[in-house]
PDB file of C-alpha atoms in Angstrom:
ATOM      1  CA  MET A 226      -5.214   9.041  -9.914  1.00 50.00           C
ATOM      2  CA  GLY A 227      -3.619   8.845 -13.311  1.00 65.00           C
ATOM      3  CA  GLY A 228       0.057   8.962 -12.465  1.00 73.00           C
ATOM      4  CA  ARG A 229       2.674   9.173 -15.144  1.00 78.00           C
ATOM      5  CA  HIS A 230       6.238   8.034 -15.596  1.00 81.00           C
ATOM      6  CA  GLU A 231       8.480  11.111 -15.472  1.00 87.00           C
ATOM      7  CA  LEU A 232      11.363  11.737 -17.878  1.00 89.00           C
ATOM      8  CA  GLY A 233      14.595  10.220 -16.556  1.00 92.00           C
ATOM      9  CA  GLU A 234      12.830   8.238 -13.820  1.00 90.00           C
ATOM     10  CA  THR A 235      13.194   4.465 -13.524  1.00 86.00           C
ATOM     11  CA  MET A 236      10.035   2.347 -13.514  1.00 80.00           C
ATOM     12  CA  THR A 237      10.888   1.286  -9.952  1.00 82.00           C
ATOM     13  CA  ALA A 238      11.145   4.907  -8.839  1.00 87.00           C
ATOM     14  CA  THR A 239       7.849   5.671 -10.582  1.00 85.00           C
ATOM     15  CA  ALA A 240       6.066   2.825  -8.782  1.00 82.00           C
ATOM     16  CA  ILE A 241       7.403   3.925  -5.393  1.00 86.00           C
ATOM     17  CA  ARG A 242       6.637   7.616  -5.973  1.00 89.00           C
ATOM     18  CA  GLU A 243       3.137   7.034  -7.330  1.00 86.00           C
ATOM     19  CA  THR A 244       2.225   4.646  -4.502  1.00 85.00           C
ATOM     20  CA  THR A 245       3.429   7.156  -1.913  1.00 89.00           C
ATOM     21  CA  GLU A 246       1.600  10.047  -3.615  1.00 89.00           C
ATOM     22  CA  GLU A 247      -1.673   8.126  -3.875  1.00 87.00           C
ATOM     23  CA  THR A 248      -1.662   6.331  -0.514  1.00 88.00           C
ATOM     24  CA  GLY A 249       0.890   8.008   1.750  1.00 90.00           C
ATOM     25  CA  ILE A 250       2.574   4.607   2.220  1.00 88.00           C
ATOM     26  CA  LEU A 251       6.307   4.251   1.511  1.00 88.00           C
ATOM     27  CA  ILE A 252       6.974   0.884  -0.156  1.00 86.00           C
ATOM     28  CA  GLU A 253       9.918  -1.232  -1.242  1.00 85.00           C
ATOM     29  CA  ILE A 254       9.820  -3.128  -4.540  1.00 81.00           C
ATOM     30  CA  THR A 255      10.734  -6.767  -3.840  1.00 81.00           C
ATOM     31  CA  GLY A 256      10.120  -8.365  -7.238  1.00 76.00           C
ATOM     32  CA  ARG A 257       8.486  -8.039 -10.618  1.00 72.00           C
ATOM     33  CA  GLY A 258       5.247  -9.470 -11.825  1.00 68.00           C
ATOM     34  CA  GLN A 259       3.970  -9.455 -15.380  1.00 67.00           C
ATOM     35  CA  ILE A 260       3.672  -6.773 -18.036  1.00 64.00           C
ATOM     36  CA  VAL A 261       0.398  -6.364 -19.936  1.00 64.00           C
ATOM     37  CA  ASP A 262       0.409  -4.156 -23.019  1.00 64.00           C
ATOM     38  CA  GLY A 263      -2.467  -3.483 -25.373  1.00 67.00           C
ATOM     39  CA  TRP A 264      -4.982  -1.107 -26.903  1.00 69.00           C
ATOM     40  CA  VAL A 265      -7.789   0.189 -24.718  1.00 66.00           C
ATOM     41  CA  PRO A 266     -10.955   1.710 -26.244  1.00 68.00           C
ATOM     42  CA  ARG A 267     -12.039   5.118 -24.969  1.00 66.00           C
ATOM     43  CA  LEU A 268     -15.577   5.055 -23.621  1.00 70.00           C
ATOM     44  CA  GLY A 269     -17.932   7.087 -25.762  1.00 71.00           C
ATOM     45  CA  ALA A 270     -15.308   7.863 -28.395  1.00 67.00           C
ATOM     46  CA  ALA A 271     -14.197   6.422 -31.699  1.00 66.00           C
ATOM     47  CA  THR A 272     -10.546   6.452 -30.633  1.00 67.00           C
ATOM     48  CA  ARG A 273      -8.403   4.179 -28.491  1.00 65.00           C
ATOM     49  CA  PHE A 274      -5.098   4.490 -26.672  1.00 62.00           C
ATOM     50  CA  SER A 275      -2.194   2.235 -25.840  1.00 62.00           C
ATOM     51  CA  ALA A 276      -1.757   1.247 -22.206  1.00 62.00           C
ATOM     52  CA  MET A 277       0.960  -0.737 -20.473  1.00 62.00           C
ATOM     53  CA  VAL A 278       0.436  -2.090 -16.980  1.00 63.00           C
ATOM     54  CA  ARG A 279       3.310  -3.468 -14.931  1.00 66.00           C
ATOM     55  CA  SER A 280       2.648  -5.390 -11.768  1.00 67.00           C
ATOM     56  CA  VAL A 281       5.183  -5.539  -8.987  1.00 68.00           C
ATOM     57  CA  MET A 282       5.576  -7.287  -5.651  1.00 69.00           C
ATOM     58  CA  LEU A 283       6.103  -4.948  -2.757  1.00 66.00           C
ATOM     59  CA  ARG A 284       6.148  -4.574   0.986  1.00 73.00           C
ATOM     60  CA  ARG A 285       5.522  -1.716   3.374  1.00 69.00           C
TER      61      ARG A 285
END
């Protein structure tokens, strides 16, 4: 796990590609959920990183 958004790729395409890569299931995005953005501490380190999570509604 740990997929990334690729240069020139839409967020929808990223969600579909990453889901297929991780699960083998081809999905269709049917709607958008919420976006959560914030700083996440790194375990065991004095640094932190920014993370953005987008939720989507989908069907197989």
